[in-house]
Amino acid sequence: MSHVNLVTGGAGFIGSHLCEALLARGEQVLCLDNFFTGRKQNIAHLLGSPQFELVRHDVTNPIMLEVDRIYNFACPASPVHYQFNPVKTIKTSVMGALNMLGLAKRVKARVLQASTSEVYGDPTVHPQVESYWGNVNPIGIRSCYDEGKRVAEALFFDYHRQNGVDIRVIRIFNTYGPRMLVNDGRVVSNFVVQALRNHPITIYGDGSQTRSFCYVSDLVDGIIRMMDCQDFTGPVNLGNPGEFTIKELAETVAEMTDSKSVIEYKPLPENDPTRRRPDITLARERLGWQPTIPLREGLKETIAYFRNVLAQG
Ligand code: NAD
Ligand code: UDP
């Protein structure tokens, strides 16, 4: 059956790859975005498709549409962008979830929430399993994002229990790849852009904190498998279990770009999680999913993308 999909945040980094993958399956896509961190260039190549439509809209306001699947991805994801207007970030997560759940309830659509590994906060359980409730500071500078996503998860499960809405919740771990913004502020794009410009590579703290990096095509495959899956609400972790220190990432990027950059140590931001790695047993079992692209391979594509963007000035 061909679906009519709504992708909120569809002009963003992950959203644009998702729109592309859904169109490639022959499905219809309504891409909704307020262009805070998303860009028309990300989806410009899709505008010619009769299966594709673009709507400028802010998810904090309700919207009436006829769709049967909703992917709720609208929300700035980089700390730099989500801390720019923290109140708006919470509104986007909470009111965006409410509006998309209300829409799903009315039109009986299946609705998938892009949640995050940030719901685990600075985790005391490692690697993180879905049954872990997390260690989140409710009043810190990351709470607008972390707590906003936690409320969204609560809303999803209450709409499911109370109103029978067909929900899917995924917890996405650090994902990278082409179409991240040059000024995105997250670690992979920062390091690649700094290395290509031969500017200092900025490590926050001593670089011993870890993250696990998933290439975007692997993630999109997992997202669609979750949406297609019957009788499974999640939450399910989607991420690459390959864990690296931030210092290792800096060294790998510098080597792969032949960069003359030096490493510059900067203060560690408040509440920066010390380690993060997904346990993906559940995704393996329920979705038959696991990442296929190792860090170096994904970095190669990402470096090529940014080389091209920087060459265009
Ligand atoms: P992104 O910033 O590139 O994409 C977010 C998109 O949402 C942008 O196009 C932005 O313009 C749009 N948006 C923001 N506020 C909006 C609003 N109020 N109304 C309508 N559109 C709005 O970030 P991304 O990395 O593509 O992240 C997409 C989703 O995945 C987010 O919900 C994020 O929390 C989640 N996620 C991403 C990662 C990751 O590592 N990339 C990890 C965990 C979760
Ligand atoms: N980081 C860094 N240098 C940068 C950007 C980020 O050392 O230029 C660190 C950051 O402090 C964190 C890790 O890299 O420990 C991942 O940061 P990012 O913002 O990409 O994602 P998140 O912290 O949300 O996982």
Coordinates of C-alpha atoms and ligand atoms in Angstrom, one line a residue:
M1 CA 0.0 0.0 0.0
S2 CA 1.3 3.4 -0.9
H3 CA 1.2 6.0 2.0
V4 CA 0.7 9.7 2.3
N5 CA 3.4 10.8 4.7
L6 CA 3.8 14.0 6.6
V7 CA 7.4 14.7 7.6
T8 CA 7.7 17.6 10.0
G9 CA 11.2 19.1 10.0
G10 CA 11.4 17.7 6.5
A11 CA 13.8 20.4 5.2
G12 CA 16.3 19.6 8.0
F13 CA 19.3 17.3 8.0
I14 CA 17.6 13.9 8.8
G15 CA 14.2 15.0 7.5
S16 CA 15.4 15.7 4.0
H17 CA 17.1 12.3 3.7
L18 CA 13.8 10.7 5.0
C19 CA 11.7 12.6 2.5
E20 CA 14.0 11.3 -0.3
A21 CA 13.9 7.7 0.9
L22 CA 10.0 7.8 1.1
L23 CA 9.7 9.2 -2.4
A24 CA 12.1 6.5 -3.6
R25 CA 9.6 4.0 -2.3
G26 CA 7.0 5.6 -4.5
E27 CA 5.1 7.2 -1.6
Q28 CA 3.7 10.7 -1.3
V29 CA 5.5 13.1 1.0
L30 CA 4.2 16.3 2.5
C31 CA 7.3 18.1 3.9
L32 CA 6.5 20.6 6.6
D33 CA 9.1 23.0 8.0
N34 CA 9.5 26.5 9.5
F35 CA 13.1 26.8 8.1
F36 CA 14.6 27.5 11.5
T37 CA 17.6 25.2 10.9
G38 CA 16.2 23.6 7.7
R39 CA 16.9 24.9 4.2
K40 CA 15.1 24.8 0.9
Q41 CA 18.4 23.6 -0.7
N42 CA 18.0 20.3 1.2
I43 CA 14.8 19.5 -0.6
A44 CA 15.2 21.6 -3.8
H45 CA 15.9 18.5 -5.9
L46 CA 12.6 16.9 -4.7
L47 CA 10.3 19.9 -5.6
G48 CA 9.9 18.6 -9.2
S49 CA 8.3 15.4 -8.1
P50 CA 4.5 15.3 -8.3
Q51 CA 4.6 13.1 -5.2
F52 CA 6.2 15.8 -3.1
E53 CA 4.7 18.9 -1.5
L54 CA 6.3 21.6 0.7
V55 CA 4.4 23.4 3.4
R56 CA 5.9 26.3 5.4
H57 CA 4.4 25.9 8.9
D58 CA 5.4 25.9 12.5
V59 CA 4.4 22.8 14.5
T60 CA 3.6 24.9 17.5
N61 CA 0.4 25.8 15.6
P62 CA -2.3 23.1 14.8
I63 CA -2.7 22.1 11.1
M64 CA -5.4 20.1 9.3
L65 CA -4.1 17.7 6.7
E66 CA -5.1 14.3 5.3
V67 CA -2.3 11.8 5.7
D68 CA -1.9 8.3 7.0
R69 CA 1.6 8.4 8.4
I70 CA 3.3 11.2 10.4
Y71 CA 7.0 11.4 11.1
N72 CA 7.5 14.1 13.7
F73 CA 11.1 15.4 13.3
A74 CA 10.6 19.2 13.8
C75 CA 12.9 20.4 16.5
P76 CA 16.4 22.0 16.4
A77 CA 18.9 19.2 17.4
S78 CA 22.2 21.0 17.8
P79 CA 22.9 22.4 21.3
V80 CA 23.9 25.7 19.7
H81 CA 20.5 26.0 17.9
Y82 CA 18.3 24.5 20.6
Q83 CA 19.8 26.8 23.2
F84 CA 19.4 29.9 21.0
N85 CA 15.7 30.2 22.0
P86 CA 15.2 27.5 24.7
V87 CA 11.5 28.5 25.4
K88 CA 10.7 28.0 21.7
T89 CA 12.6 24.6 21.8
I90 CA 10.3 23.3 24.6
K91 CA 7.2 24.7 22.8
T92 CA 8.3 22.9 19.6
S93 CA 8.7 19.6 21.3
V94 CA 5.6 19.8 23.5
M95 CA 3.1 21.7 21.4
G96 CA 4.5 20.0 18.2
A97 CA 3.9 16.6 19.8
L98 CA 0.4 17.6 20.9
N99 CA -0.5 19.0 17.5
M100 CA 0.8 15.9 15.7
L101 CA -0.9 13.5 18.1
G102 CA -4.2 15.5 17.7
L103 CA -3.9 15.3 14.0
A104 CA -3.1 11.5 14.1
K105 CA -6.1 10.9 16.4
R106 CA -8.4 12.8 14.0
V107 CA -7.3 11.2 10.8
K108 CA -6.3 7.8 12.3
A109 CA -2.7 8.1 11.1
R110 CA 0.3 6.2 12.5
V111 CA 2.6 8.7 14.1
L112 CA 6.4 8.4 14.8
Q113 CA 8.2 10.6 17.3
A114 CA 11.9 11.4 16.8
S115 CA 13.0 11.2 20.3
T116 CA 16.7 11.1 21.4
S117 CA 19.4 9.5 23.4
E118 CA 19.3 12.8 25.4
V119 CA 16.4 11.3 27.4
Y120 CA 19.1 9.2 29.1
G121 CA 20.9 12.5 30.1
D122 CA 24.3 11.8 31.6
P123 CA 23.7 8.0 31.8
T124 CA 24.7 5.9 34.8
V125 CA 23.9 2.7 32.8
H126 CA 26.2 1.9 29.9
P127 CA 25.5 1.1 27.1
Q128 CA 22.0 2.6 27.3
V129 CA 19.1 0.2 27.2
E130 CA 15.5 1.3 26.5
S131 CA 14.4 0.3 30.0
Y132 CA 16.8 2.8 31.6
W133 CA 14.9 5.9 32.9
G134 CA 17.8 8.3 32.5
N135 CA 19.7 10.9 34.5
V136 CA 18.5 14.3 33.3
N137 CA 19.0 17.7 35.0
P138 CA 15.5 19.2 34.8
I139 CA 16.7 22.8 35.2
G140 CA 20.0 22.9 33.2
I141 CA 20.9 24.5 29.9
R142 CA 20.1 21.2 28.0
S143 CA 16.7 20.6 29.7
C144 CA 14.8 22.6 27.1
Y145 CA 15.7 19.8 24.7
D146 CA 16.0 16.8 26.9
E147 CA 12.9 17.5 29.0
G148 CA 10.9 18.7 25.9
K149 CA 11.6 15.3 24.3
R150 CA 10.7 13.4 27.5
V151 CA 7.4 15.2 27.7
A152 CA 6.8 14.4 24.0
E153 CA 7.4 10.7 24.8
A154 CA 5.0 10.9 27.8
L155 CA 2.4 12.5 25.5
F156 CA 2.8 9.8 22.9
F157 CA 2.3 7.0 25.4
D158 CA -0.7 8.8 27.0
Y159 CA -2.4 9.3 23.6
H160 CA -1.8 5.7 22.9
R161 CA -3.2 4.4 26.2
Q162 CA -6.1 6.9 26.4
N163 CA -7.1 7.4 22.7
G164 CA -5.6 4.3 21.0
V165 CA -3.4 6.4 18.8
D166 CA -1.0 4.2 16.7
I167 CA 2.4 5.5 17.9
R168 CA 6.0 4.7 17.3
V169 CA 8.9 6.2 19.4
I170 CA 12.5 6.0 18.3
R171 CA 15.5 7.2 20.4
I172 CA 18.0 8.5 17.9
F173 CA 21.7 8.6 18.9
N174 CA 24.2 11.0 17.4
T175 CA 23.7 10.9 13.6
Y176 CA 25.9 12.7 11.0
G177 CA 26.3 13.0 7.3
P178 CA 25.8 15.3 4.3
R179 CA 23.3 18.3 4.6
M180 CA 24.4 19.1 8.2
L181 CA 24.8 22.9 8.2
V182 CA 28.4 24.4 8.1
N183 CA 27.4 26.3 11.3
D184 CA 25.4 23.4 12.8
G185 CA 27.6 23.4 15.9
R186 CA 27.5 19.6 16.5
V187 CA 30.8 17.8 16.8
V188 CA 31.2 16.0 13.4
S189 CA 30.3 19.0 11.2
N190 CA 32.4 21.3 13.4
F191 CA 35.5 19.1 13.2
V192 CA 35.2 18.4 9.5
V193 CA 34.7 22.1 8.6
Q194 CA 37.5 23.2 11.0
A195 CA 39.9 20.5 9.5
L196 CA 39.1 21.4 5.9
R197 CA 39.7 25.1 6.7
N198 CA 42.9 24.3 8.6
H199 CA 41.4 26.1 11.6
P200 CA 41.9 24.8 15.1
I201 CA 39.8 21.8 16.0
T202 CA 37.9 22.7 19.1
I203 CA 37.7 19.9 21.7
Y204 CA 35.4 20.8 24.6
G205 CA 36.8 19.4 27.9
D206 CA 39.7 16.9 27.7
G207 CA 38.1 15.0 24.8
S208 CA 37.7 11.8 26.9
Q209 CA 33.9 12.0 26.7
T210 CA 32.4 9.4 24.2
R211 CA 29.7 9.4 21.6
S212 CA 28.6 6.7 19.1
F213 CA 28.1 8.0 15.6
C214 CA 25.5 6.7 13.1
Y215 CA 25.6 7.5 9.4
V216 CA 22.4 9.1 8.2
S217 CA 21.4 6.4 5.6
D218 CA 21.6 3.7 8.2
L219 CA 19.4 5.8 10.5
V220 CA 16.8 6.4 7.8
D221 CA 16.6 2.7 7.1
G222 CA 15.9 2.1 10.8
I223 CA 13.2 4.9 10.9
I224 CA 11.3 3.4 8.0
R225 CA 11.5 -0.2 9.4
M226 CA 10.1 1.1 12.7
M227 CA 7.2 2.9 10.9
D228 CA 6.5 -0.3 8.9
C229 CA 6.7 -2.6 11.9
Q230 CA 3.3 -3.9 13.2
D231 CA 2.3 -3.9 16.9
F232 CA 5.5 -2.3 18.3
T233 CA 5.3 1.1 19.8
G234 CA 8.9 1.2 21.0
P235 CA 10.7 3.2 22.4
V236 CA 13.6 1.7 20.5
N237 CA 17.2 2.9 20.3
L238 CA 18.5 3.7 16.8
G239 CA 22.2 4.3 16.7
N240 CA 25.6 2.9 15.9
P241 CA 27.2 1.0 18.8
G242 CA 30.7 2.0 17.7
E243 CA 31.9 4.2 20.6
F244 CA 34.7 6.8 20.2
T245 CA 36.2 9.5 22.4
I246 CA 35.9 13.0 21.1
K247 CA 39.7 13.1 20.9
E248 CA 39.7 10.0 18.7
L249 CA 37.1 11.6 16.5
A250 CA 39.3 14.8 16.2
E251 CA 42.4 12.8 15.3
T252 CA 40.5 10.6 12.7
V253 CA 39.0 13.7 11.0
A254 CA 42.4 15.5 11.0
E255 CA 44.1 12.4 9.4
M256 CA 41.4 11.8 6.8
T257 CA 41.4 15.4 5.7
D258 CA 45.3 15.8 5.7
S259 CA 44.6 18.8 7.8
K260 CA 47.2 21.3 9.2
S261 CA 44.8 22.1 12.0
V262 CA 46.0 22.1 15.6
I263 CA 43.8 20.9 18.5
E264 CA 42.4 23.6 20.7
Y265 CA 40.9 22.7 24.1
K266 CA 37.9 24.7 25.2
P267 CA 35.7 24.5 28.4
L268 CA 33.3 21.6 28.6
P269 CA 29.7 22.9 28.4
E270 CA 27.5 22.4 31.5
N271 CA 25.8 19.0 31.8
D272 CA 27.7 17.5 28.8
P273 CA 27.1 13.7 29.0
T274 CA 30.4 11.8 29.7
R275 CA 29.5 8.7 27.6
R276 CA 26.9 7.5 25.3
R277 CA 26.5 4.3 23.4
P278 CA 23.2 2.5 22.3
D279 CA 22.3 -1.0 23.2
I280 CA 20.6 -2.0 19.9
T281 CA 19.5 -5.5 20.9
L282 CA 15.8 -4.5 20.7
A283 CA 16.2 -2.9 17.2
R284 CA 18.0 -6.0 16.0
E285 CA 15.3 -8.3 17.3
R286 CA 12.2 -6.4 16.4
L287 CA 13.3 -4.5 13.3
G288 CA 16.1 -6.8 12.0
W289 CA 18.1 -3.6 11.9
Q290 CA 21.7 -2.7 12.5
P291 CA 24.0 -0.1 11.1
T292 CA 26.2 -1.1 8.2
I293 CA 28.4 2.0 7.7
P294 CA 31.5 2.3 9.9
L295 CA 32.7 5.7 11.1
R296 CA 35.5 6.1 8.5
E297 CA 33.2 5.3 5.6
G298 CA 30.6 7.7 6.8
L299 CA 33.2 10.4 7.4
K300 CA 34.5 10.0 3.9
E301 CA 31.1 10.9 2.5
T302 CA 30.7 13.7 5.0
I303 CA 34.1 15.2 4.2
A304 CA 33.4 15.1 0.5
Y305 CA 30.1 16.9 1.0
F306 CA 31.7 19.7 3.1
R307 CA 34.7 20.0 0.8
N308 CA 32.2 20.7 -2.0
V309 CA 30.1 23.2 0.1
L310 CA 33.2 25.1 1.2
A311 CA 34.5 25.2 -2.4
Q312 CA 31.3 27.0 -3.4
G313 CA 32.1 29.7 -0.8
Ligands
NAD1 P1 17.9 19.8 12.0 O1 18.0 21.0 12.9 O2 18.6 19.7 10.7 O3 16.3 19.5 11.6 C1 15.3 20.0 12.4 C2 14.2 20.6 11.4 O4 13.1 21.0 12.1 C3 14.7 21.8 10.6 O5 14.4 21.7 9.3 C4 14.0 22.9 11.3 O6 13.8 24.1 10.5 C5 12.7 22.3 11.7 N1 12.0 22.9 12.8 C6 12.5 23.3 14.0 N2 11.5 23.9 14.7 C7 10.4 23.8 14.0 C8 9.0 24.2 14.2 N3 8.7 24.8 15.4 N4 8.1 24.0 13.3 C9 8.4 23.4 12.1 N5 9.7 23.0 11.8 C10 10.6 23.2 12.7 O7 18.2 18.5 13.0 P2 18.3 17.0 12.7 O8 19.6 16.5 13.1 O9 17.8 16.7 11.3 O10 17.2 16.4 13.7 C11 15.9 16.1 13.3 C12 15.1 15.4 14.4 O11 15.8 14.3 14.9 C13 14.9 16.4 15.6 O12 13.7 16.2 16.2 C14 16.0 15.9 16.6 O13 15.7 16.1 17.9 C15 16.1 14.4 16.3 N6 17.4 13.8 16.6 C16 18.5 14.0 15.9 C17 19.7 13.5 16.3 C18 20.9 13.7 15.5 O14 22.0 13.2 15.9 N7 20.9 14.3 14.3 C19 19.8 12.8 17.5 C20 18.6 12.6 18.2 C21 17.4 13.1 17.8
UDP2 N1 32.1 18.9 21.1 C1 33.4 19.3 20.9 N2 33.8 20.2 20.0 C2 32.8 20.8 19.2 C3 31.5 20.4 19.3 C4 31.2 19.5 20.3 O1 34.3 18.8 21.6 O2 33.2 21.7 18.4 C5 31.8 17.8 22.0 C6 30.6 18.2 23.0 O3 31.1 18.8 24.1 C7 30.1 16.8 23.3 C8 30.4 16.0 22.0 O4 31.4 16.7 21.3 O5 30.9 16.2 24.3 C9 29.1 15.8 21.1 O6 28.6 17.1 20.9 P1 27.3 17.4 20.0 O7 26.9 18.8 20.2 O8 27.7 16.9 18.6 O9 26.2 16.4 20.5 P2 25.6 16.0 21.9 O10 26.4 16.6 23.0 O11 24.2 16.5 21.9 O12 25.7 14.5 21.9

